[in-house]
Coordinates of N, CA, C and O in Angstrom, one line a residue:
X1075 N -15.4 -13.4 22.0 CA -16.0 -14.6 22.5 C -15.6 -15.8 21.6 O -15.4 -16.9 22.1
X1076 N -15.6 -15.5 20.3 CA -15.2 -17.0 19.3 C -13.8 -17.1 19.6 O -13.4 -18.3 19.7
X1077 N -12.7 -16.1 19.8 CA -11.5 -16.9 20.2 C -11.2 -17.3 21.5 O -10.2 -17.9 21.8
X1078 N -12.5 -17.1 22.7 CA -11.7 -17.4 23.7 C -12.3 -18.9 23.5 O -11.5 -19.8 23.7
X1079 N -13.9 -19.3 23.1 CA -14.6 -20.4 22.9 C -13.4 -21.2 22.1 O -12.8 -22.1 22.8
X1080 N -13.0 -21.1 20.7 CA -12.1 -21.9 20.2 C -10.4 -21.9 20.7 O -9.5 -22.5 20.3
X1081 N -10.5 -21.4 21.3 CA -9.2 -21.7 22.2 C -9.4 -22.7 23.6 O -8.7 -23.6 23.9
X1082 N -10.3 -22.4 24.0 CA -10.5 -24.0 25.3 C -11.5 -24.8 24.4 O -11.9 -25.7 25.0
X1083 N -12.0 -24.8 23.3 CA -12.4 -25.8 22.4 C -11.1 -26.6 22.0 O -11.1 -27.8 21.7
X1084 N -10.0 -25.7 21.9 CA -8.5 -26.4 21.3 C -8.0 -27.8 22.3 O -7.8 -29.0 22.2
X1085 N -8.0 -26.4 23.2 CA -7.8 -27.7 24.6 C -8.3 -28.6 24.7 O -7.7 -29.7 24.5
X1086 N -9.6 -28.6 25.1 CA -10.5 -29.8 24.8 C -10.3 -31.0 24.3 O -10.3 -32.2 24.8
X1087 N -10.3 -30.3 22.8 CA -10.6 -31.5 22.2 C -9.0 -32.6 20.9 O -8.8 -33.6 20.2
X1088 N -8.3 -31.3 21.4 CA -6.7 -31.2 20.3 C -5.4 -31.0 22.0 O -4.2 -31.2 22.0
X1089 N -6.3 -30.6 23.3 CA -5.1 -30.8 24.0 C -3.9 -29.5 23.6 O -2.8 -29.6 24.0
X1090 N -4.5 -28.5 22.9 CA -3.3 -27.8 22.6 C -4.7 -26.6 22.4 O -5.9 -26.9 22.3
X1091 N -4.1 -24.8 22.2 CA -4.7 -24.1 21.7 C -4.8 -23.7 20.6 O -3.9 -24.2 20.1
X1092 N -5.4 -23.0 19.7 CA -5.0 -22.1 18.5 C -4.6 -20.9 18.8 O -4.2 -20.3 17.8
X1093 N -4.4 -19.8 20.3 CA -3.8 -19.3 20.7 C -4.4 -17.8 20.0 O -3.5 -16.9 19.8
X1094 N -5.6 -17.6 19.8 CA -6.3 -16.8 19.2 C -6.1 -15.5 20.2 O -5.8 -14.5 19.6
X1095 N -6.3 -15.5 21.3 CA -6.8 -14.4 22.7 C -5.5 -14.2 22.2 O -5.4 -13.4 21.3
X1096 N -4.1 -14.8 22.6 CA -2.9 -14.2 23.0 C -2.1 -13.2 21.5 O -1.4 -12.2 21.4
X1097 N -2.6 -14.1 20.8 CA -2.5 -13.5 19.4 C -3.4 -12.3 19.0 O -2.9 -11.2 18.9
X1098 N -4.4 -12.5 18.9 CA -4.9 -11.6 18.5 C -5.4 -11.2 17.2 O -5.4 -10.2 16.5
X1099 N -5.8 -12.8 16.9 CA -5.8 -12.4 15.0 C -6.8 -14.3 15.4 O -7.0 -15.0 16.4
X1100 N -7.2 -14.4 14.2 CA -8.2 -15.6 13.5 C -7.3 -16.6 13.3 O -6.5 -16.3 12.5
X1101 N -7.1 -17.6 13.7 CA -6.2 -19.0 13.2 C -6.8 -19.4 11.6 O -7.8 -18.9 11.0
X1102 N -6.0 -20.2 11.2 CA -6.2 -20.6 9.6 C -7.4 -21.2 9.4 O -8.3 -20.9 8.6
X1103 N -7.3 -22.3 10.4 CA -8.2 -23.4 10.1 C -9.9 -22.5 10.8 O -10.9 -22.5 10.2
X1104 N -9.8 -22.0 11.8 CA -11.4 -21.5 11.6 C -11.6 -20.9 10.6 O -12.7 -21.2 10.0
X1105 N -10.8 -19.8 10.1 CA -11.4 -19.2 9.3 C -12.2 -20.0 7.6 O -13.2 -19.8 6.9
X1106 N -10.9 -21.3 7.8 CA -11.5 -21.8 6.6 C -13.0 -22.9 7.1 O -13.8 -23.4 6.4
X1107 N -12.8 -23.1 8.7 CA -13.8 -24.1 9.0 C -15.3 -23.1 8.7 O -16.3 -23.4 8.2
X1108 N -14.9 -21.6 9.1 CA -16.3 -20.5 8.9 C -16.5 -20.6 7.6 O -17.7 -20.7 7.3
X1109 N -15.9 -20.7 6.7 CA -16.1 -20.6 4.9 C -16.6 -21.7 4.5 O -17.2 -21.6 3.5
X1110 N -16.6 -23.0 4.9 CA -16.9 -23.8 4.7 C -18.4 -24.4 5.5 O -19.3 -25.1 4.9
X1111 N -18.4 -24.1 6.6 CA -20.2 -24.2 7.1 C -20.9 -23.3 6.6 O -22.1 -23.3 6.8
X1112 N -20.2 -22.1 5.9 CA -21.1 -21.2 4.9 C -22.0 -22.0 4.3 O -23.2 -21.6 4.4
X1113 N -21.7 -23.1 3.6 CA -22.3 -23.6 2.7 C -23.3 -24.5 3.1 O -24.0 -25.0 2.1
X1114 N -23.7 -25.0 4.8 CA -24.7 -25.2 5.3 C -25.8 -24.5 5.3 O -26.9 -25.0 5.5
X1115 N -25.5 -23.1 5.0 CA -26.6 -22.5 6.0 C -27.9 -22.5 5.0 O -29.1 -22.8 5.3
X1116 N -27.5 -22.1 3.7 CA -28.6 -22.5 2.5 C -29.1 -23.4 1.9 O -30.0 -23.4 1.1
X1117 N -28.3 -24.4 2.3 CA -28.9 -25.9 2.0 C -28.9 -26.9 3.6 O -28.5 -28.1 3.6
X1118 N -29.4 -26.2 4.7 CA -29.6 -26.5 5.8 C -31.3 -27.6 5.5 O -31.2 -28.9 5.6
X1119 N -32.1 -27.1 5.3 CA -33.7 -27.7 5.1 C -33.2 -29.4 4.1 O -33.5 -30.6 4.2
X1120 N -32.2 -28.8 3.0 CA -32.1 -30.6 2.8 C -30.4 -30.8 2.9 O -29.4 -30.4 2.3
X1121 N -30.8 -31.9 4.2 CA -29.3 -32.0 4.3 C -29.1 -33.4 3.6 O -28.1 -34.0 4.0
X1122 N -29.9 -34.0 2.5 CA -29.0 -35.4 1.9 C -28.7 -34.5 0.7 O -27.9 -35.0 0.0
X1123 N -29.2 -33.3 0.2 CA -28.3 -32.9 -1.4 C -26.7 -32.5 -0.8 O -25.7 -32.5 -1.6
X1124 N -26.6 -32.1 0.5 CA -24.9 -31.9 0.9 C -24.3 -33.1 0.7 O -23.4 -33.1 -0.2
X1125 N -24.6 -34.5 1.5 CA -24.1 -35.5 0.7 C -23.6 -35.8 -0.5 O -22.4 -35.9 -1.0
X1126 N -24.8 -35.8 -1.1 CA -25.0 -35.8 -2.8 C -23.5 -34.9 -3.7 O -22.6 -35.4 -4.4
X1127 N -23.9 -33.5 -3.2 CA -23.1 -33.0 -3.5 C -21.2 -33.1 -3.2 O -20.1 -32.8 -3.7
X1128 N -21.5 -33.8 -1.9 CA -19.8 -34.2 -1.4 C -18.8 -35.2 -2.2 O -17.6 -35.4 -2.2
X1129 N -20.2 -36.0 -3.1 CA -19.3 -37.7 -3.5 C -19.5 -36.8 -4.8 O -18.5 -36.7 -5.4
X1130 N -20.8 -36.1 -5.5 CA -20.2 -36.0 -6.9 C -19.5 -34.3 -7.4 O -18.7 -34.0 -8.3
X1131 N -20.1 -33.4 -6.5 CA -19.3 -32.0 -6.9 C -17.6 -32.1 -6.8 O -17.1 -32.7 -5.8
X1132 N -16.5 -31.6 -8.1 CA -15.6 -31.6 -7.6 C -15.0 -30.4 -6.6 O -15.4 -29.2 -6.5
X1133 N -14.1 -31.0 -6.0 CA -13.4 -30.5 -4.7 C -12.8 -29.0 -5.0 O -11.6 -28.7 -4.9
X1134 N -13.9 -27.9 -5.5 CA -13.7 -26.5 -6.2 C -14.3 -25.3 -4.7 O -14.8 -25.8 -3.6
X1135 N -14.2 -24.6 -4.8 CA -14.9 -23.4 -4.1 C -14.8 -23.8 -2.0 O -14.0 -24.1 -1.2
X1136 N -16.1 -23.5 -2.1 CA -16.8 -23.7 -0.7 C -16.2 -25.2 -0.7 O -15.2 -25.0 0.0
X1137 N -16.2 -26.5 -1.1 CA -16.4 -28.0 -0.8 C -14.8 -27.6 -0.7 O -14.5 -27.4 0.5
X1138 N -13.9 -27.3 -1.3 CA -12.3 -27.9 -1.0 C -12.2 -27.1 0.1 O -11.1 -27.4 0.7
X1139 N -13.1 -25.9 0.9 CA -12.2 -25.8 2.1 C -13.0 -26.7 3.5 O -12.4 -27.0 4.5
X1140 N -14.5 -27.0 3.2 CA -14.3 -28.4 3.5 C -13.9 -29.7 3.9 O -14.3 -30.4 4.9
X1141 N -13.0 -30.2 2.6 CA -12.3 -31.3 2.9 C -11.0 -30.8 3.2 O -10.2 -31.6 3.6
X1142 N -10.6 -29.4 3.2 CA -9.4 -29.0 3.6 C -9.7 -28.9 5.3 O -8.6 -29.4 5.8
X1143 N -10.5 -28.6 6.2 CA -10.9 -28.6 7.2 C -10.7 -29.8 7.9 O -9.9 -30.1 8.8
X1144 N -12.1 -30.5 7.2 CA -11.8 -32.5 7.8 C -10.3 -32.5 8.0 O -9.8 -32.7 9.1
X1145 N -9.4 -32.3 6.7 CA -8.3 -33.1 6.6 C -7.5 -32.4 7.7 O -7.5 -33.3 8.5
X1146 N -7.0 -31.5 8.2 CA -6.8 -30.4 9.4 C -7.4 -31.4 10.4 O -6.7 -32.4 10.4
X1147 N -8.5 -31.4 11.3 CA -9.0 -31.9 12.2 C -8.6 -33.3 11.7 O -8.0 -33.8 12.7
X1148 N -8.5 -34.2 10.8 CA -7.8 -35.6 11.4 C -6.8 -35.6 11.2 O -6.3 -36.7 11.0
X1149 N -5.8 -34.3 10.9 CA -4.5 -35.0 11.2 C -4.0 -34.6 12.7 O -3.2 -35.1 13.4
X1150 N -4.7 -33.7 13.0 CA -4.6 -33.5 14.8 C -5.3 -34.5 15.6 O -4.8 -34.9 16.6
X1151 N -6.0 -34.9 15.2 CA -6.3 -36.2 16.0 C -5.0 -37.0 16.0 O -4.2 -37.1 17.0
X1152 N -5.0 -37.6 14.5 CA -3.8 -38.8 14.7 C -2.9 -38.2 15.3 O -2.5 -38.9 16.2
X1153 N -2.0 -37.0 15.3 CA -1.2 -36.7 16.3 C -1.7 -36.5 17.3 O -0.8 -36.7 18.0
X1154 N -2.5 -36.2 18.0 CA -2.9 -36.7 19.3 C -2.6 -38.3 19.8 O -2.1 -38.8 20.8
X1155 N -3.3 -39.2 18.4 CA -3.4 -40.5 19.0 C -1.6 -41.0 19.5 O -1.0 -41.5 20.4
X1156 N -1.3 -40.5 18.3 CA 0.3 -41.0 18.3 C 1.3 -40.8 19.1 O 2.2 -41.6 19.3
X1157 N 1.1 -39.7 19.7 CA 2.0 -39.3 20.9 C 1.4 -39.4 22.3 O 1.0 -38.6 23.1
X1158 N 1.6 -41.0 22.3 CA 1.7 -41.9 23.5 C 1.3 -41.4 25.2 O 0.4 -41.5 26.0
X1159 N 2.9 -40.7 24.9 CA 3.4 -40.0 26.4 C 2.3 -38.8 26.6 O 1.7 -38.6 27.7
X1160 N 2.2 -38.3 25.8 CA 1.4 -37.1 25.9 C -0.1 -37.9 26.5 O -0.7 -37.7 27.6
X1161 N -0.6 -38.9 25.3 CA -1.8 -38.9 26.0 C -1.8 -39.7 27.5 O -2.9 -39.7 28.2
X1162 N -0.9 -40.2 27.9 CA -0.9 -40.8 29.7 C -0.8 -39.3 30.6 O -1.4 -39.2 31.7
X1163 N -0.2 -38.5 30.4 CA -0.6 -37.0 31.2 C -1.7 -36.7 31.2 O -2.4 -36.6 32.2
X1164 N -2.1 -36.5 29.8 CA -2.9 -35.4 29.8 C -4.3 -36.1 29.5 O -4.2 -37.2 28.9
X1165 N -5.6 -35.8 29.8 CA -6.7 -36.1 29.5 C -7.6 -35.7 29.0 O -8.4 -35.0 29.7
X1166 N -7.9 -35.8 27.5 CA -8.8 -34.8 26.9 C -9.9 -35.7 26.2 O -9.9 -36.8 26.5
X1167 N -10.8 -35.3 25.3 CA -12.0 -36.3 24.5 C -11.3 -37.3 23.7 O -11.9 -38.3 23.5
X1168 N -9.8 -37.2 23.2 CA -9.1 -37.8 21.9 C -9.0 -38.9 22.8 O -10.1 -39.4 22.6
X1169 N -8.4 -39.5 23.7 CA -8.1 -40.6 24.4 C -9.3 -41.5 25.0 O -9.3 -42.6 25.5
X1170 N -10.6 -40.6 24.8 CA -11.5 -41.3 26.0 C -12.3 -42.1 25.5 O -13.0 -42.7 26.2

């Protein structure tokens, strides 16, 4: 169920899949998106020390596959935004 969810989640929202079902294995980026909301789950009750921790913890452990994550998700966006033609076909949340 997580790869068929994150494969029309791909579509969705990237217009493209991670191709998880056909494959048959974990894409990179969830796996590192699952390692990285790890670190919600116990400091879920205060969520301003995650802040806290984002601007001064350095970018080690759990936090770098966080910003490795973000950084993944916006550079698919901007290639979404960027490729023009694509977005006049196709209609997904990046354009709307």
């Amino acid at each position: 169920f997580y790869w068929l969810g994150f494969d029309r989640m791909g579509e969705f929202i990237f217009s493209r899949t991670f191709n998880m079902l056909s494959r048959q294995e974990w894409h990179h980026i969830i796996v590192l998106m699952q390692r990285a909301l790890s670190l919600l789950g116990p400091l879920s009750p205060i969520p301003w020390f995650i802040h806290i921790a984002f601007k001064l913890f350095p970018r080690v452990w759990i936090l770098k596959d966080w910003f490795q994550m973000v950084a993944w998700c916006e550079e698919r966006m901007l290639e979404r935004l960027e490729a023009s033609i694509i977005i006049q076909k196709l209609s997904n949340i990046v354009h709307i």
